[in-house]
Amino acid sequence: MARVVVDVMLKPEILDPQGQAIVGALGRLGHSGISSVRQGKHFELELDGPADAAALERIRELALTLLSNPVIEDFVVRAG
């Protein structure tokens, strides 16, 4: 059994209101020195077989069509 991780983040040019809300909350809670936060999604998929090239390509297609919105989000797929 293998694990594949998919991390999805908004593209840099897309406004991240959740990240901005977190930065505001950090300041109100007394945490200084953090000027920016980007919030994303983290998926861990357990595979029945190995995380070989074919499996990673299948997961990339899944990330492209289901786990992310490629118009506004980028993603990274890695065995892990």
Short mmCIF file of C-alpha atoms in Angstrom, two decimals:
data_model
loop_
_atom_site.label_atom_id
_atom_site.label_comp_id
_atom_site.label_asym_id
_atom_site.label_seq_id
_atom_site.Cartn_x
_atom_site.Cartn_y
_atom_site.Cartn_z
CA MET A 1 0.00 0.00 0.00
CA ALA A 2 1.30 3.47 -0.89
CA ARG A 3 0.30 7.01 -0.02
CA VAL A 4 0.05 9.90 -2.47
CA VAL A 5 -0.30 13.50 -1.31
CA VAL A 6 -2.02 16.24 -3.31
CA ASP A 7 -1.61 19.83 -2.16
CA VAL A 8 -3.91 22.40 -3.79
CA MET A 9 -3.33 26.15 -3.50
CA LEU A 10 -4.93 29.18 -5.08
CA LYS A 11 -2.83 30.60 -7.88
CA PRO A 12 -0.70 33.53 -6.67
CA GLU A 13 -2.73 36.10 -8.62
CA ILE A 14 -6.03 34.97 -7.02
CA LEU A 15 -7.19 36.84 -3.89
CA ASP A 16 -7.32 34.56 -0.82
CA PRO A 17 -9.99 35.97 1.54
CA GLN A 18 -9.59 33.07 4.00
CA GLY A 19 -5.87 33.74 4.23
CA GLN A 20 -6.53 37.43 4.81
CA ALA A 21 -9.02 36.58 7.57
CA ILE A 22 -6.42 34.36 9.23
CA VAL A 23 -3.82 37.17 9.13
CA GLY A 24 -6.34 39.51 10.75
CA ALA A 25 -7.15 36.96 13.47
CA LEU A 26 -3.46 36.36 14.17
CA GLY A 27 -2.97 40.07 14.81
CA ARG A 28 -5.99 40.24 17.11
CA LEU A 29 -4.67 37.23 19.04
CA GLY A 30 -1.33 38.94 19.63
CA HIS A 31 0.76 37.08 17.05
CA SER A 32 2.99 39.51 15.21
CA GLY A 33 5.50 39.16 12.42
CA ILE A 34 3.20 37.34 9.97
CA SER A 35 2.28 39.51 7.03
CA SER A 36 0.59 37.01 4.71
CA VAL A 37 -1.21 33.66 4.83
CA ARG A 38 -2.36 31.52 1.89
CA GLN A 39 -4.86 28.80 2.75
CA GLY A 40 -5.15 25.62 0.69
CA LYS A 41 -6.27 21.99 0.66
CA HIS A 42 -4.25 18.88 1.52
CA PHE A 43 -5.36 15.40 0.38
CA GLU A 44 -3.79 12.06 1.33
CA LEU A 45 -4.79 9.12 -0.85
CA GLU A 46 -4.01 5.51 0.11
CA LEU A 47 -3.45 3.33 -2.94
CA ASP A 48 -3.98 -0.43 -3.09
CA GLY A 49 -0.79 -0.83 -5.11
CA PRO A 50 2.50 1.01 -5.58
CA ALA A 51 2.80 4.72 -6.29
CA ASP A 52 4.40 4.10 -9.67
CA ALA A 53 4.37 6.46 -12.67
CA ALA A 54 1.00 5.17 -13.91
CA ALA A 55 -0.63 5.62 -10.49
CA LEU A 56 0.79 9.13 -10.10
CA GLU A 57 -0.50 10.08 -13.55
CA ARG A 58 -3.95 8.75 -12.60
CA ILE A 59 -3.86 10.86 -9.41
CA ARG A 60 -2.77 13.94 -11.42
CA GLU A 61 -5.84 13.47 -13.64
CA LEU A 62 -8.00 13.11 -10.51
CA ALA A 63 -6.50 16.29 -9.06
CA LEU A 64 -7.11 18.13 -12.33
CA THR A 65 -10.74 17.05 -12.65
CA LEU A 66 -12.01 16.61 -9.07
CA LEU A 67 -9.69 17.87 -6.33
CA SER A 68 -8.87 21.28 -7.81
CA ASN A 69 -10.30 24.02 -9.97
CA PRO A 70 -7.49 24.46 -12.52
CA VAL A 71 -8.77 27.91 -13.50
CA ILE A 72 -7.89 29.38 -10.09
CA GLU A 73 -5.82 26.67 -8.34
CA ASP A 74 -2.47 24.94 -8.79
CA PHE A 75 -1.69 21.53 -7.36
CA VAL A 76 1.29 19.30 -6.58
CA VAL A 77 1.14 15.50 -6.53
CA ARG A 78 3.83 13.55 -4.69
CA ALA A 79 4.36 10.09 -3.33
CA GLY A 80 4.64 10.22 0.37
#
